[in-house]
Short mmCIF file of C-alpha atoms and ligand atoms in Angstrom, two decimals:
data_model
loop_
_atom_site.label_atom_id
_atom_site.label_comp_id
_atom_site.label_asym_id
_atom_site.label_seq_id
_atom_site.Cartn_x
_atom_site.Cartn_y
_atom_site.Cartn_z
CA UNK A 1 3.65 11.47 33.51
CA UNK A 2 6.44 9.74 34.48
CA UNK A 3 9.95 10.96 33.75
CA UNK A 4 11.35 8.13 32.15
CA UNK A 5 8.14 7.88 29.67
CA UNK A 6 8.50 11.10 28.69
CA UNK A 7 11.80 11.01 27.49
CA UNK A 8 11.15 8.19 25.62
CA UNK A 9 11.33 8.61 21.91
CA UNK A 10 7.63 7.53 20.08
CA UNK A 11 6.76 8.07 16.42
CA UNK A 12 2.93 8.31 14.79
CA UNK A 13 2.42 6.46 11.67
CA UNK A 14 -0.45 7.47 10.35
CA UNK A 15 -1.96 5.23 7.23
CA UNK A 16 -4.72 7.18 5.34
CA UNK A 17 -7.16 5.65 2.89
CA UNK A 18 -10.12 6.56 1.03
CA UNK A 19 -12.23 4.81 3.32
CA UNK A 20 -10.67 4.51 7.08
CA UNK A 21 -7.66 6.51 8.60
CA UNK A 22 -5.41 4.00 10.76
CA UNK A 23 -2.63 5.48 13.20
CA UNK A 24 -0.03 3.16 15.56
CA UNK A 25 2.28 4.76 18.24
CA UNK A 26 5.29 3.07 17.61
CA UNK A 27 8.20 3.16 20.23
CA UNK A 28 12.46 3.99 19.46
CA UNK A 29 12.59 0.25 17.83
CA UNK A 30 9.40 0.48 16.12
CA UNK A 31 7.76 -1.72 18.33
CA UNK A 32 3.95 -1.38 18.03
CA UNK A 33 2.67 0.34 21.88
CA UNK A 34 -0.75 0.93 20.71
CA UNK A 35 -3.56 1.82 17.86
CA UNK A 36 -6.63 3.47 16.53
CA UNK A 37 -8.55 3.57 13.76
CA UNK A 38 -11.66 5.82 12.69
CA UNK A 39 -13.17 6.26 9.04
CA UNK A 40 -12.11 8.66 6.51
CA UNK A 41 -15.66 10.34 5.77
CA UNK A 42 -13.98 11.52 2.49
CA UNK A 43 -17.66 12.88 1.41
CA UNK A 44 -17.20 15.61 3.66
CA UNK A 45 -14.25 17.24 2.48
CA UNK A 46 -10.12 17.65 3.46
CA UNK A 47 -11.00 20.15 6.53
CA UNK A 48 -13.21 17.69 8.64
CA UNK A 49 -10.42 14.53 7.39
CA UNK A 50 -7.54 16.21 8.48
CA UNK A 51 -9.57 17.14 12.07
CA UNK A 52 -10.24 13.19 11.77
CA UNK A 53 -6.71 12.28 11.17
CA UNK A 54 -5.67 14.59 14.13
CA UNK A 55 -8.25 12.89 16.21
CA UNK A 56 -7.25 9.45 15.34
CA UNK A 57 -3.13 10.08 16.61
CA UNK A 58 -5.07 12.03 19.82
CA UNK A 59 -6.88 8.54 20.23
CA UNK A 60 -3.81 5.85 19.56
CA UNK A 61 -1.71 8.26 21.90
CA UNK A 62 -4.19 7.86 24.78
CA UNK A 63 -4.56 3.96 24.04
CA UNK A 64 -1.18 4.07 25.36
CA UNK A 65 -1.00 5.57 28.27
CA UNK A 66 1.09 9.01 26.33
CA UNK A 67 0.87 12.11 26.20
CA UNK A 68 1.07 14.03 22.60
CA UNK A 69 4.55 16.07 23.77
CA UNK A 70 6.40 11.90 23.84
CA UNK A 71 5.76 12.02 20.08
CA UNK A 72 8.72 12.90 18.73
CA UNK A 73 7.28 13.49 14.80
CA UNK A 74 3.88 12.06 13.03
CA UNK A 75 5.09 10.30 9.40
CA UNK A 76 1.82 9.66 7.20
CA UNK A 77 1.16 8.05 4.17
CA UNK A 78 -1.37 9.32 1.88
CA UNK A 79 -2.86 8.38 -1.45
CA UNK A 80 -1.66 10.11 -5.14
CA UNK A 81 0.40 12.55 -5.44
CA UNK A 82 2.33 14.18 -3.03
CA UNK A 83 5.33 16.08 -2.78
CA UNK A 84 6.99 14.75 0.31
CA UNK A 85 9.38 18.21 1.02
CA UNK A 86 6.47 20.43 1.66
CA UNK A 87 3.95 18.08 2.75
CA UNK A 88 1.44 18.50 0.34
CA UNK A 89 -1.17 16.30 -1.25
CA UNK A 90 -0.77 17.61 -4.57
CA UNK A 91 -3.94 15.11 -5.96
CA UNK A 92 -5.42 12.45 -4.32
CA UNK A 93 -8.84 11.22 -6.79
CA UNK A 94 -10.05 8.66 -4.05
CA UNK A 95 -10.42 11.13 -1.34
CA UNK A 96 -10.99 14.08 -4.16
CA UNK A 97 -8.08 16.33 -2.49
CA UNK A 98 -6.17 18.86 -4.81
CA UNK A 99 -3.18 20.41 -3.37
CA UNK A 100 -3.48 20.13 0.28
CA UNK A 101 -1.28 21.55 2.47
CA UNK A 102 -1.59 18.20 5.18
CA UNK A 103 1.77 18.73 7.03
CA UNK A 104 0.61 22.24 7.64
CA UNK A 105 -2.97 21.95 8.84
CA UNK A 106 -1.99 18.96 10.76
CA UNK A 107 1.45 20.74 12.31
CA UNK A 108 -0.82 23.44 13.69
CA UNK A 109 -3.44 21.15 14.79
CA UNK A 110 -1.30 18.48 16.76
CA UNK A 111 2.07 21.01 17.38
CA UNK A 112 4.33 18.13 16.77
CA UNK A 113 6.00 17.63 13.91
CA UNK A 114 4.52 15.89 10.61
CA UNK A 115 6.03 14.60 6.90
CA UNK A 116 3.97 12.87 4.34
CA UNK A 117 4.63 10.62 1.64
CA UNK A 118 2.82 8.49 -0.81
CA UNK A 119 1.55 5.43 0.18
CA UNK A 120 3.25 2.88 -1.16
CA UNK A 121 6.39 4.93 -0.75
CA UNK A 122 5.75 4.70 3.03
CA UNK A 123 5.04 0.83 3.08
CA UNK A 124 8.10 0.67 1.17
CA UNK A 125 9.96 2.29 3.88
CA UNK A 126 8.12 0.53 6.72
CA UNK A 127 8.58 -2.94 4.96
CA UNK A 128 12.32 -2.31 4.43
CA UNK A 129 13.19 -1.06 7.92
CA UNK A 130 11.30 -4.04 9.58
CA UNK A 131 11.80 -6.57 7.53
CA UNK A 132 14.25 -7.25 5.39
CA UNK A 133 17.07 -8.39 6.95
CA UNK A 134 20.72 -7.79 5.71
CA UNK A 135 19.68 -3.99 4.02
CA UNK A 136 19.76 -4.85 1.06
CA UNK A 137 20.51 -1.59 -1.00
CA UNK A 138 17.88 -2.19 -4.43
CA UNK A 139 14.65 -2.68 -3.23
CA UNK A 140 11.35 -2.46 -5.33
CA UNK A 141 7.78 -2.87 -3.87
CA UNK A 142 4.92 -3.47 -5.45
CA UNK A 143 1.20 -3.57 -3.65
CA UNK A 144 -1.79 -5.24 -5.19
CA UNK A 145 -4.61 -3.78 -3.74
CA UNK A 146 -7.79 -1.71 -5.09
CA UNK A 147 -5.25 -0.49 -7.31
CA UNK A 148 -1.48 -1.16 -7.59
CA UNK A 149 1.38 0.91 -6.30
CA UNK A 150 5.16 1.00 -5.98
CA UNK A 151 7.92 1.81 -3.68
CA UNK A 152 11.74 1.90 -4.88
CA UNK A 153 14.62 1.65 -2.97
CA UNK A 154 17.79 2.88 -4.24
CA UNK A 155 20.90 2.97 -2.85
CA UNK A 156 19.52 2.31 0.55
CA UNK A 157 16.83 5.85 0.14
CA UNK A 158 13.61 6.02 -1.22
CA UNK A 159 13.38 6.99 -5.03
CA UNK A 160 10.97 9.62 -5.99
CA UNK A 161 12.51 10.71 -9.26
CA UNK A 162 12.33 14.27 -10.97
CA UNK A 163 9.01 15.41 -9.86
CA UNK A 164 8.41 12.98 -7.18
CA UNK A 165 6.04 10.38 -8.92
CA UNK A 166 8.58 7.73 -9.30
CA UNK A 167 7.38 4.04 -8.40
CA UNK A 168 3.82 3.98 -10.31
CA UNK A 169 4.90 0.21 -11.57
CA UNK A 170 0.72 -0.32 -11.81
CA UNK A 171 0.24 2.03 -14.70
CA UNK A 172 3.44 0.60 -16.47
CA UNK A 173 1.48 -1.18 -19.90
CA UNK A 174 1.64 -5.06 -20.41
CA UNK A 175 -1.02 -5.31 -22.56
CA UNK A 176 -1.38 -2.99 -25.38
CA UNK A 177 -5.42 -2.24 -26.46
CA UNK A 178 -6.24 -4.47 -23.13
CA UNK A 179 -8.79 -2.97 -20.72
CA UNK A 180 -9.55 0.95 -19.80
CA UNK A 181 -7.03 1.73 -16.79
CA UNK A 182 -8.26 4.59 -14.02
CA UNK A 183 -5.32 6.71 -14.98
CA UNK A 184 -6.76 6.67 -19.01
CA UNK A 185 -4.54 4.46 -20.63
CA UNK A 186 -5.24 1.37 -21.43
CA UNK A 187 -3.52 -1.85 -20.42
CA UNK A 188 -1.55 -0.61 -17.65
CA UNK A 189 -0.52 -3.23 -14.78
CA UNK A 190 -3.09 -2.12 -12.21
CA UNK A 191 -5.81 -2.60 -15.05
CA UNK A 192 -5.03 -6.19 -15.39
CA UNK A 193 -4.48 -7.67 -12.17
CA UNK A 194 -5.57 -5.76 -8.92
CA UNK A 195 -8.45 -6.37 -6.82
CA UNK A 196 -10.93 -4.15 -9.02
CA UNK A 197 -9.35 -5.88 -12.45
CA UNK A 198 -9.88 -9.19 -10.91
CA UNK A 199 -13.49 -8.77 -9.36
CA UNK A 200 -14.36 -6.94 -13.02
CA UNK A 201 -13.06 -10.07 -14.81
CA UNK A 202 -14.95 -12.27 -12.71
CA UNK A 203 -18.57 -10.39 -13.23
CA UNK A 204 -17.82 -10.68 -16.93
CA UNK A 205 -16.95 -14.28 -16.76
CA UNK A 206 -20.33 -14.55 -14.32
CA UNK A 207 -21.97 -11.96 -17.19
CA UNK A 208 -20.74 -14.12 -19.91
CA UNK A 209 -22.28 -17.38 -18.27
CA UNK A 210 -19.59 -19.14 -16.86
CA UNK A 211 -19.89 -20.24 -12.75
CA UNK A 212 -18.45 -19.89 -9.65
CA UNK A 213 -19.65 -20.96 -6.45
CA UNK A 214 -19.53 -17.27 -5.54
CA UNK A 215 -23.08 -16.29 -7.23
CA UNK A 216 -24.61 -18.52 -4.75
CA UNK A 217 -23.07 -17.46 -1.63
CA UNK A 218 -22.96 -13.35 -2.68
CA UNK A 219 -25.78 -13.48 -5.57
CA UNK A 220 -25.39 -12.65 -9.54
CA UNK A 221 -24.09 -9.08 -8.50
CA UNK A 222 -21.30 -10.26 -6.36
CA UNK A 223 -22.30 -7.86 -4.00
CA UNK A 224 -19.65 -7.10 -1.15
CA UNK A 225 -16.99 -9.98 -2.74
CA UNK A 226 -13.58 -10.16 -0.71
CA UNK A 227 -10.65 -11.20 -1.79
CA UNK A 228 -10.48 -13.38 1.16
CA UNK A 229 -13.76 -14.89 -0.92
CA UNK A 230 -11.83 -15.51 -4.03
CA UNK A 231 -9.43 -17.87 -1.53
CA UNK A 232 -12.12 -19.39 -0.01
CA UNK A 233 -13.50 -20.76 -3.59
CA UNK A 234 -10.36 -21.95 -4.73
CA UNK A 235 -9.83 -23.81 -1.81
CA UNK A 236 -12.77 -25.43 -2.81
CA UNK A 237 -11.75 -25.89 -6.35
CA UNK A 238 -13.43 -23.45 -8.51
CA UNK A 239 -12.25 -23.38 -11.58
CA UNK A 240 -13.16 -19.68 -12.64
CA UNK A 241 -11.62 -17.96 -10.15
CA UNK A 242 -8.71 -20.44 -10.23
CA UNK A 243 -8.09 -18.93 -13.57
CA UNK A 244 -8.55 -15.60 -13.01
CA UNK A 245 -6.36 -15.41 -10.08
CA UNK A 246 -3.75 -17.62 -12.01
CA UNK A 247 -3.69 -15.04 -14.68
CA UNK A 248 -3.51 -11.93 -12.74
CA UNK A 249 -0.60 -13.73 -11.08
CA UNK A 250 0.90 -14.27 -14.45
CA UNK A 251 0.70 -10.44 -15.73
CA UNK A 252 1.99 -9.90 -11.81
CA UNK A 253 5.28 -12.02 -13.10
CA UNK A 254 5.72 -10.18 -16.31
CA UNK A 255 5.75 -6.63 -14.13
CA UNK A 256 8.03 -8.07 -11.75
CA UNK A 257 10.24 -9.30 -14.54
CA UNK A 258 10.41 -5.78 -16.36
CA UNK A 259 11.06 -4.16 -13.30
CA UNK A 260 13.88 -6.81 -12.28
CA UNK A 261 15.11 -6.16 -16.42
CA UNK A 262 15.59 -2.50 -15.93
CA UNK A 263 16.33 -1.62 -12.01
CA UNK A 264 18.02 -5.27 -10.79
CA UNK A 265 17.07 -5.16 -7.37
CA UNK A 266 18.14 -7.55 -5.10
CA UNK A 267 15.08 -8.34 -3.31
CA UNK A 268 11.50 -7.70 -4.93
CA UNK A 269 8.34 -7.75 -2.22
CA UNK A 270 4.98 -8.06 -2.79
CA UNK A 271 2.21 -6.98 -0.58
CA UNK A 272 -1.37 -5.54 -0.60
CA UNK A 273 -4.81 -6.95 0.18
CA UNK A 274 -4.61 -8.98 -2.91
CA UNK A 275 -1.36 -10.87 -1.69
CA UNK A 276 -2.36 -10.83 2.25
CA UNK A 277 -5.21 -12.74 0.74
CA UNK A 278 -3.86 -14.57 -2.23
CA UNK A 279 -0.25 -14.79 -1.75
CA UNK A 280 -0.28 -19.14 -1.03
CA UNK A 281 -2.11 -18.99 -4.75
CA UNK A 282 -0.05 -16.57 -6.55
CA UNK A 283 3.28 -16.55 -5.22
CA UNK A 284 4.83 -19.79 -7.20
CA UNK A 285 3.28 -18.69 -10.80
CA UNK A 286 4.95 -15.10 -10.11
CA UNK A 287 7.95 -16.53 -9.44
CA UNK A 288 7.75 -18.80 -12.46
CA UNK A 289 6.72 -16.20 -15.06
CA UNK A 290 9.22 -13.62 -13.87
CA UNK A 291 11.73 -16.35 -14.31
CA UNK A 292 10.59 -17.31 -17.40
CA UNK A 293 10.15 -13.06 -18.57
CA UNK A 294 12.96 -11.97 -17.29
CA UNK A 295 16.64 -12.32 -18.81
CA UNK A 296 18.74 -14.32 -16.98
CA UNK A 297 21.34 -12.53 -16.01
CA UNK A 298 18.74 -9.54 -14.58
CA UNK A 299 17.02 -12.62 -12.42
CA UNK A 300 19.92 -14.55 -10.91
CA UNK A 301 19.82 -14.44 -7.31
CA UNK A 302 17.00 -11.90 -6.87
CA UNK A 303 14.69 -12.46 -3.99
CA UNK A 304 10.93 -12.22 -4.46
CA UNK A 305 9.36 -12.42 -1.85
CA UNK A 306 5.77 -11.60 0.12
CA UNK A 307 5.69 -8.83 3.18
CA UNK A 308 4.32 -10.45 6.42
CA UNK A 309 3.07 -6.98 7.19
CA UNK A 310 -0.25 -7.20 6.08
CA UNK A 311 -2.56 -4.06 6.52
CA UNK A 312 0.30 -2.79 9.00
CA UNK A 313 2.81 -2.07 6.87
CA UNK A 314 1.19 1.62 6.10
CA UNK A 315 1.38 2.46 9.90
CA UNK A 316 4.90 1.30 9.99
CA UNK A 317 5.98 3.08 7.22
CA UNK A 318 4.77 6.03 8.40
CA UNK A 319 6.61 5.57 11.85
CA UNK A 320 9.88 4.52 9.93
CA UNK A 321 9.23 8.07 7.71
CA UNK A 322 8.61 10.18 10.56
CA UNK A 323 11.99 8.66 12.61
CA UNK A 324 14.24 8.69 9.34
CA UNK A 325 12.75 12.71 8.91
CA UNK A 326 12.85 13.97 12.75
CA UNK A 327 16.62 12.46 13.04
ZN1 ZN B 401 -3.00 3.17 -15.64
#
């Protein structure tokens, strides 16, 4: 290995999801050198997916030419709860993990160093060291995606408030009595306008009789819809999902405008699947309605804005995590 190389300081950012485990090697700058990806296999318990996860950084290192010993520290993201100073997935329901001790397992596994966060909380991070220009110092994120998440930046550092849960802006309520939410409660944010509240709405409207040109390309199930479907139909001007996505873009605009009401941030980003795919259709009516929510003083000058990241912003937040944490 050359000399040079090997002094050279690299970072792991390791996304994990219920269904597939992503990991870029990401140089001093945070400029991508490489990637991997293999599925979670959640079904077969934490032991064989943190082996997977270890195996996935083994396989983005050798994409790139490195050697594990030029990672300076792995940073990973992980679903539900965690508590970030000892590395532990306290409960994660999508890959059905209670109290994990990640950093540990992983640490002995890989013998480089390794810090966890929550998800969002790492995208956050990634999203804020990359791009957003000028640092701003009040920063909130919010992720449409199977669900919805949060990330808050305070004072230039990540908020994770009293017991480390801080940022769950999808289970905040805008609809009181509206539709079951997977956390119990009823009306939350994440019930009303992520990617499962949107494809439920549209089965119901499909259920109820209405039609999209959707049932004939996927059938009456809407087996294996997309959001990158829902964009494709709208393009080609059906109404229903039009609507749907117009509304879900609305209750986005009320969150956005009782987060910008109580934490006046300067800059508000959106990201997710659901905005990767949607953001063209959804960005000006959650713009408008947070305007029109919000008070004015709170909304004056506040950015709101979509992350270019796309999927990547998990890997990069875990790289940013592990170089803020190793300095
Ligand atoms: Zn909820």
């Amino acid at each position: 290995m050359a000399e040079a190389a090997a002094k050279q300081e690299c970072y792991a950012g390791v996304d994990l999801g219920g269904t597939k485990i992503l990991t870029g090697i990401f140089g001093p700058n945070l400029d991508c050198l490489g990637r991997a990806k293999v599925s979670t296999k959640a079904e077969r318990g934490p032991e064989e997916v943190i082996e997977r996860i270890a195996r996935c950084v083994r396989d983005a290192v050798d994409e790139c030419d490195l050697d594990l010993k030029q990672i300076k520290a792995v940073g990973i993201g992980a679903p539900g709860t965690v508590d970030a100073e000892t590395g532990r997935i306290l409960f994660a329901p999508n890959l059905r993990w209670e109290d994990i001790a990640l950093k540990k397992i992983l640490e002995k596994q890989l013998g480089v160093p390794v810090f966890v966060e929550n998800d969002c909380n790492a995208a956050m991070l990634g999203i804020y060291e990359t791009e957003l220009s000028g640092k701003p110092r009040e920063v909130v994120g919010i992720f449409l995606g199977t669900g919805i998440g949060g990330g808050i930046i305070l004072d230039g550092k990540l908020y994770s408030g009293y017991s480390g849960t801080a940022g769950e802006i999808g289970h905040m309520v805008i609809e009181v009595g509206g539709p079951k939410c997977s956390c119990g409660s009823r009306g939350c944010f994440e019930a009303l306008a992520s990617r499962t509240a949107i494809f439920r709405r549209l089965s119901e409207a499909v259920a109820d009789g209405k039609k999209t040109m959707l049932t004939e390309l996927l059938g009456p199930d809407l087996k294996d819809l997309r959001s990158g479907d829902l964009r494709k139909a709208i393009k080609k001007g059906d109404k229903l999902v039009e609507q749907i996505i117009e509304e879900a873009a609305e209750y986005t605009g009320i969150a956005v405008a009782n987060i910008i009401n109580i934490i006046n941030p300067q800059v508000v980003v959106l990201g997710g699947g659901v905005i990767d795919a949607l953001g063209d259709e959804m960005m000006a009516i959650i713009l408008e309605t947070a305007q029109d929510y919000g008070m004015s003083g709170a909304t004056k000058g506040v950015d709101i804005v979509a992350s270019k990241r796309g999927d990547d912003a998990g890997i990069v937040g875990g790289a940013v995590l592990a170089r803020r944490q190793s300095k």
